[in-house]
Coordinates of C-alpha atoms and ligand atoms in Angstrom, one line a residue:
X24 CA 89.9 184.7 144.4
X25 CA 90.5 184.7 147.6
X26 CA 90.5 182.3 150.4
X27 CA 87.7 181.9 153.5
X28 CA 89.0 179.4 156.7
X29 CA 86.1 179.3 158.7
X30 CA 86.6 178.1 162.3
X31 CA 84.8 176.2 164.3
X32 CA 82.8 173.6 165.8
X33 CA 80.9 171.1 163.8
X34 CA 77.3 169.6 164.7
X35 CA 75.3 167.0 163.8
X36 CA 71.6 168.2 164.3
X37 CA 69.2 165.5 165.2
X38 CA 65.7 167.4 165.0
X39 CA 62.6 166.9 166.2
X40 CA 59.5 168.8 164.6
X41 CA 56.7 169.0 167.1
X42 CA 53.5 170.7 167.0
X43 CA 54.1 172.6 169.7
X44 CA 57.0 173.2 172.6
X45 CA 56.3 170.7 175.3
X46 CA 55.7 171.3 179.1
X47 CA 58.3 169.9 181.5
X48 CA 57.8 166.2 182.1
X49 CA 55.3 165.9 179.8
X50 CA 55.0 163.4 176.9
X51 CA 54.5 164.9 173.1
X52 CA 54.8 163.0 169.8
X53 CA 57.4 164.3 166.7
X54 CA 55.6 164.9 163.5
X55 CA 59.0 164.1 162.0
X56 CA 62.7 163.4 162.5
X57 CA 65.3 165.0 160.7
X58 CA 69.2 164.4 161.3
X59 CA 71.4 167.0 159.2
X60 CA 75.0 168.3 159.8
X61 CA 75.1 171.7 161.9
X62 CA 77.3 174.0 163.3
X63 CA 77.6 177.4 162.6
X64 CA 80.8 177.6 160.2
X65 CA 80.0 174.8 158.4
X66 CA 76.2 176.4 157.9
X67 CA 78.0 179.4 156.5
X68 CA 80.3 177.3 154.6
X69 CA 77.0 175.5 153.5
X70 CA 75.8 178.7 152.0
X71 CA 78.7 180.5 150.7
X72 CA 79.5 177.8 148.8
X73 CA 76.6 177.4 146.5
X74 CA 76.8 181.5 146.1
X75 CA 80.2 181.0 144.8
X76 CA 79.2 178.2 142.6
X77 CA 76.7 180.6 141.0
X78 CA 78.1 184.4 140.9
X79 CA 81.2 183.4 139.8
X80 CA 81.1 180.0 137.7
X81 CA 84.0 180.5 136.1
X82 CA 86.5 180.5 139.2
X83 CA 89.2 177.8 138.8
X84 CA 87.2 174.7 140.2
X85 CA 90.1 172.9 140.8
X86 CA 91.3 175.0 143.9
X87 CA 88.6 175.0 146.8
X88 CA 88.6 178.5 148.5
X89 CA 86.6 178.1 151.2
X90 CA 88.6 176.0 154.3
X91 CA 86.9 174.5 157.1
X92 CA 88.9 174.0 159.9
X93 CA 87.5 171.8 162.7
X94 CA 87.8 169.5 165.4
X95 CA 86.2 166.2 163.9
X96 CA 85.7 162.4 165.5
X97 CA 88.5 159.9 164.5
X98 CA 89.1 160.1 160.5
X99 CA 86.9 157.5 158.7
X100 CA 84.4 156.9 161.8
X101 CA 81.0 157.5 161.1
X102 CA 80.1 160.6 162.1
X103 CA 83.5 162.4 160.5
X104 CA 82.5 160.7 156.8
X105 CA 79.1 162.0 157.3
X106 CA 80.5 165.4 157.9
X107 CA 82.6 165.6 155.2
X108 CA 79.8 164.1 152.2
X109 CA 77.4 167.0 153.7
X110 CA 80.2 169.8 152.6
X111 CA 80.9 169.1 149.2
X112 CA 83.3 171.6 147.6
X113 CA 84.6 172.9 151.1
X114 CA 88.2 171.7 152.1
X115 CA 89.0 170.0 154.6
X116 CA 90.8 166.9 154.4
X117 CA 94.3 169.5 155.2
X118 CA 92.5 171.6 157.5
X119 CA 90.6 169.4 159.8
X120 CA 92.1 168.2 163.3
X121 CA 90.7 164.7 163.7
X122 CA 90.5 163.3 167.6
X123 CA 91.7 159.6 167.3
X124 CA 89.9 157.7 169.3
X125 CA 86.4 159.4 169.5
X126 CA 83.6 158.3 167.6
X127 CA 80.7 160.7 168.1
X128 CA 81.0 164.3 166.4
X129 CA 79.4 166.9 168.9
X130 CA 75.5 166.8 169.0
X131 CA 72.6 169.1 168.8
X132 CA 69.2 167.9 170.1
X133 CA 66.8 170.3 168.6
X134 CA 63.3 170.9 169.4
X135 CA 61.1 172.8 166.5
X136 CA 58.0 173.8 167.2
X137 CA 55.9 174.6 164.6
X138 CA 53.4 176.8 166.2
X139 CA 55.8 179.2 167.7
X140 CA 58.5 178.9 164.7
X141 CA 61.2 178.4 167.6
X142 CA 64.3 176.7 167.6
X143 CA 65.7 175.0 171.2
X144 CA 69.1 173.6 170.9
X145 CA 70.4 171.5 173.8
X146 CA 74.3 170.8 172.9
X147 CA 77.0 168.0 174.1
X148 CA 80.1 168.0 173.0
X149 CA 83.2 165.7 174.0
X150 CA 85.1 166.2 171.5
X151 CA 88.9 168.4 172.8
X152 CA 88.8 171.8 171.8
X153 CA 91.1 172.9 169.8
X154 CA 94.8 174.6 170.8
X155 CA 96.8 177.2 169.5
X156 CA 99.8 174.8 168.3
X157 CA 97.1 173.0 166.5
X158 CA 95.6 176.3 164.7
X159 CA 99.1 177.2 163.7
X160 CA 100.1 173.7 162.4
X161 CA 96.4 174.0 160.5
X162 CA 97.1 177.3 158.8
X163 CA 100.1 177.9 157.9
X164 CA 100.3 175.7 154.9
X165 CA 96.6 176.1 153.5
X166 CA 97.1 178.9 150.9
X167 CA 99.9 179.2 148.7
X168 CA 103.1 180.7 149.0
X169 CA 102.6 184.4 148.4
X170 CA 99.2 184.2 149.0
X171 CA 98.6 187.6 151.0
X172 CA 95.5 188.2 151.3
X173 CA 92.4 186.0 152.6
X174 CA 89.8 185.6 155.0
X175 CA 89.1 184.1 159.1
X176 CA 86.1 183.5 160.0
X177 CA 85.8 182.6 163.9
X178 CA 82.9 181.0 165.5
X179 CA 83.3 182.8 168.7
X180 CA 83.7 180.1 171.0
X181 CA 86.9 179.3 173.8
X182 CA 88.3 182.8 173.3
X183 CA 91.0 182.2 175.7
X184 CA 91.9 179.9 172.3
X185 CA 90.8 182.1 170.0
X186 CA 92.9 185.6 170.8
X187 CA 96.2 184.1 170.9
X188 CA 94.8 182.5 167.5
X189 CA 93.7 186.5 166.1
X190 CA 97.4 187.8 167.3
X191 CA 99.4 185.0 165.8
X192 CA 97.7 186.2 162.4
X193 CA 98.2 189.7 162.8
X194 CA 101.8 188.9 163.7
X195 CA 102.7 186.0 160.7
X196 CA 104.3 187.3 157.6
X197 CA 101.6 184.9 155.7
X198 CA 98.8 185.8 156.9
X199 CA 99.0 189.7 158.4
X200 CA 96.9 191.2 155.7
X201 CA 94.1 188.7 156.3
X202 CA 91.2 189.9 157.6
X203 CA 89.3 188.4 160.4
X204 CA 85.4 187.8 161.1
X205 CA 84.5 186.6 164.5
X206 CA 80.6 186.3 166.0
X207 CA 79.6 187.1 169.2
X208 CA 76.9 184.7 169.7
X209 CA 76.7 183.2 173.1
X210 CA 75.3 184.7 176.0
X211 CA 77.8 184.3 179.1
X212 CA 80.8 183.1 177.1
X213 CA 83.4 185.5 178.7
X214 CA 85.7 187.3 176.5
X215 CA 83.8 187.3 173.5
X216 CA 84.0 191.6 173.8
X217 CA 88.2 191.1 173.2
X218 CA 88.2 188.9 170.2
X219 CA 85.8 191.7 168.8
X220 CA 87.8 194.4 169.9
X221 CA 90.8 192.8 167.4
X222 CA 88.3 191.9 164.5
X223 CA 87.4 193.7 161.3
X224 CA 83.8 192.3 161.2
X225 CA 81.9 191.3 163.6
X226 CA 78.3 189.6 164.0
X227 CA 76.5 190.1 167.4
X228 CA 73.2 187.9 167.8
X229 CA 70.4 189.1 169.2
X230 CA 70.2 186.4 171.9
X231 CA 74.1 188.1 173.3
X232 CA 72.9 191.5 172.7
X233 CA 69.6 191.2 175.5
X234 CA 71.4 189.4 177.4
X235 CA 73.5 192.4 177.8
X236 CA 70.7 194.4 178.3
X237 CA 70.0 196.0 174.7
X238 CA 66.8 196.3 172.9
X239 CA 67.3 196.6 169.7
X240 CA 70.3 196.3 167.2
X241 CA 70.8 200.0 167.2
X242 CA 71.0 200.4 170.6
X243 CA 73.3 197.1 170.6
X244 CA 75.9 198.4 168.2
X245 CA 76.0 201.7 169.8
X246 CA 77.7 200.4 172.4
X247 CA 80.3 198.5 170.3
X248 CA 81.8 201.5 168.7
X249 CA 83.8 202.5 171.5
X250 CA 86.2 199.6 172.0
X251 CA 86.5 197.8 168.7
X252 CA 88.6 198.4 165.6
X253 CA 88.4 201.9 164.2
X254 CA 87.4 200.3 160.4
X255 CA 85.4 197.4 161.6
X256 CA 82.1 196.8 160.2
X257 CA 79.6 195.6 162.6
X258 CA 76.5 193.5 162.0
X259 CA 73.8 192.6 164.5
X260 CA 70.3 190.6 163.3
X261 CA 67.4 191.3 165.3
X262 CA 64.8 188.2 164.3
X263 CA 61.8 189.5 162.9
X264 CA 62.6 192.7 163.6
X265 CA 65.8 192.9 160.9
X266 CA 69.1 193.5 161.1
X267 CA 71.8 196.8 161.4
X268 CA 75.2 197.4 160.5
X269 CA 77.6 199.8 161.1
X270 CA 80.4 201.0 158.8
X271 CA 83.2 202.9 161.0
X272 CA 85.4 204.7 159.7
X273 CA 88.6 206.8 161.3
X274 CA 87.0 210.2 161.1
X275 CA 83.8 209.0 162.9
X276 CA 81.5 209.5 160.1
X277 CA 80.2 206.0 160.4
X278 CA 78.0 204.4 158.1
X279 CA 74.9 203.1 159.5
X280 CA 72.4 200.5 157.6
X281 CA 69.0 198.8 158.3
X282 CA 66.9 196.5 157.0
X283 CA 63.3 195.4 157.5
X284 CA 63.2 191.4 157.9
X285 CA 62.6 189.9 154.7
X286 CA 58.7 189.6 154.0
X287 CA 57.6 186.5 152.0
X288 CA 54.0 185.0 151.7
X289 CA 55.7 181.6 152.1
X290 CA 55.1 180.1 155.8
X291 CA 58.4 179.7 158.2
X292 CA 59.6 176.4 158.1
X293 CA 62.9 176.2 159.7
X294 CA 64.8 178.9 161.3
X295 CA 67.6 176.6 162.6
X296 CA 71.0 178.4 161.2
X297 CA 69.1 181.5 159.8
X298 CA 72.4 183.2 161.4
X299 CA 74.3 181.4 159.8
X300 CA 73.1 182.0 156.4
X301 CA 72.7 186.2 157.1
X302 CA 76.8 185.5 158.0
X303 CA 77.1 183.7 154.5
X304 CA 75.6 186.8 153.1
X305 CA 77.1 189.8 154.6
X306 CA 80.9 187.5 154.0
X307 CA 79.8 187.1 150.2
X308 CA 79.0 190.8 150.1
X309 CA 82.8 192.1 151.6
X310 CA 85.0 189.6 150.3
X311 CA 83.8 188.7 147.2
X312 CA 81.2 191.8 145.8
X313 CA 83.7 194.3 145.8
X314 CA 81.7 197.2 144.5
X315 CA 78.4 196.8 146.8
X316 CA 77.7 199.1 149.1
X317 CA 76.8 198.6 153.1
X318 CA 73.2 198.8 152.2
X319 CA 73.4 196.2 149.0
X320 CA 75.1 193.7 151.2
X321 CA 73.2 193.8 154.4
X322 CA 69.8 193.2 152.3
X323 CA 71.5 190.6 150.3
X324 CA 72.4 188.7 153.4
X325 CA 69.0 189.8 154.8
X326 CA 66.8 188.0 151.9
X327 CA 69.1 185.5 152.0
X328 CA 68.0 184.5 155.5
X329 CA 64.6 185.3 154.9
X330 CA 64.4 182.7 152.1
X331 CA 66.2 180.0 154.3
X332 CA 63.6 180.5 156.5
X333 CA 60.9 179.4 154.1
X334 CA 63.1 175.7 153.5
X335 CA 64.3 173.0 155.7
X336 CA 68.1 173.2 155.0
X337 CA 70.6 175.3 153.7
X338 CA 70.1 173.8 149.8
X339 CA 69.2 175.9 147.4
X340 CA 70.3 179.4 148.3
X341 CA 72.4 180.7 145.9
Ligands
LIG422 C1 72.6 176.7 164.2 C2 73.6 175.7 164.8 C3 73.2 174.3 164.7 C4 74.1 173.7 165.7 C5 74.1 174.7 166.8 C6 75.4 174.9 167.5 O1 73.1 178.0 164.2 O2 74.9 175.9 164.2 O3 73.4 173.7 163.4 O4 73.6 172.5 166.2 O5 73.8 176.0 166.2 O6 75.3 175.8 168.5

């Protein structure tokens, strides 16, 4: 089976549900207070965990497969063993970069509104990024000698980091016929556009593609098709509106897919890391359902948000 290294930051969500979004300086009481582990790879992680557990039950449950490689506060503060209980069956005790000295693990503040179903995050985060010595050190004993083939997946974040990250894959003798996932999530993080020009898949939010002027996910992965890899598969989610992908393939006859957003008669409860969970999906459908096709795995990961949705947390998915 083959091996997932998800990278990037870790959270710790501290959410507060409130009945509506409140004006500025105004005063508004929580109906309730929920703190929970974030942070977009470890979501994903989260998720693709529990689908492993149940499609394929009889993997060897003695090797973990899915990596998490993160900076974390000072090993046994706090915050960095209440990381590690929340992602049970992910590895990280070789692959996490612990900042000695630093007790606090980066924070979300999250306001939830129930009568608008929105999610505002407000983020701080002290915590030293991480360098390219350190990804290197990380990497290149986490899978097995002779292991050739595996999986990055890049929260797309410092990309000055991050491409010198993508080329010392492509170029190591371990690691070259890895693929690499990265998402292009942020509005106004420059050089997001490179790290997908170098990436086999690649996830685009809806929040980067307006930003940029694009109105729906179509129109949005149009205008990736010029400039990134001639077999990539792109993916971009579009709220309640869906989500498209794109298939390319060297003779241009690209493969296009779209989905309605998943319709349930249960009410939305939390949307917070509904991304997240779509990326579980669509990385469960290439690196592990070998024989589904674009459409089966973008409505897999599609449902598969739509039912996180309809739950507080990423429990229970698979
Ligand atoms: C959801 C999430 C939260 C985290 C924030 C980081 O996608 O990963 O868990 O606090 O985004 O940007």
């Amino acid at each position: 089976m083959q091996h997932i290294i998800a990278v990037g930051a870790v959270y710790i969500d501290t959410i507060l549900t409130v009945p509506h979004f409140p004006g500025e300086d105004q005063k508004l009481r929580a109906t309730s207070l929920t703190r929970r582990r974030g942070g977009n790879t470890a979501n994903t992680l989260e998720v693709l965990q529990q689908l492993l557990d149940i499609y394929d039950g009889d993997r060897e449950a003695t090797e973990p497969h899915l990596h998490l490689l993160s900076v974390l506060p000072a090993k046994g503060s706090e915050s960095a063993n209440f990381i590690q209980d929340s992602l049970k069956g992910v590895e990280l005790d070789s692959s996490v970069i612990y900042r000695e000295g630093a007790c606090e693990a980066a924070s979300s503040y999250i306001i939830k509104s129930q009568d608008s179903g929105t999610r505002t995050i407000v983020n701080y985060n002290e915590l030293p990024e991480m360098t390219l010595d350190e990804f290197v050190a990380k990497v290149k004993p986490i899978t097995s000698p002779g292991t050739k083939n595996g999986w990055y997946h890049f929260e797309g974040r410092i990309p000055d980091v991050l491409l010198p990250c993508f080329r010392y894959i492509r170029s190591s003798r371990d690691h070259c016929d890895f693929k690499i996932s990265v998402e292009v999530e942020k509005p106004g993080r420059e050089g997001l556009p490179a790290l997908a020009a170098e990436a086999d898949v690649v996830f685009f939010s809806k929040l980067w593609a307006e930003d940029q002027g694009f109105t729906s996910a179509r129109e949005c992965l149009d205008a990736q098709l010029s400039y990134t890899k001639q077999s990539a598969l792109l993916c971009c989610t579009w709220g309640s509106m869906g989500a498209t992908a794109v298939q390319k393939s060297l003779n241009q006859a690209h493969t296009w897919a779209s989905t309605d957003a998943w319709k349930s008669n249960q009410l939305v409860v939390d949307t917070i890391g509904a991304g997240d969970t779509f990326t579980a999906g669509i990385l469960y459908g290439v690196v592990y359902a070998k024989d589904w096709s674009l459409h089966d795995t973008l409505s897999f990961a599609n449902e598969l948000a739509g039912r996180k949705v309809t739950q507080d947390g990423f429990s229970s998915l698979g």
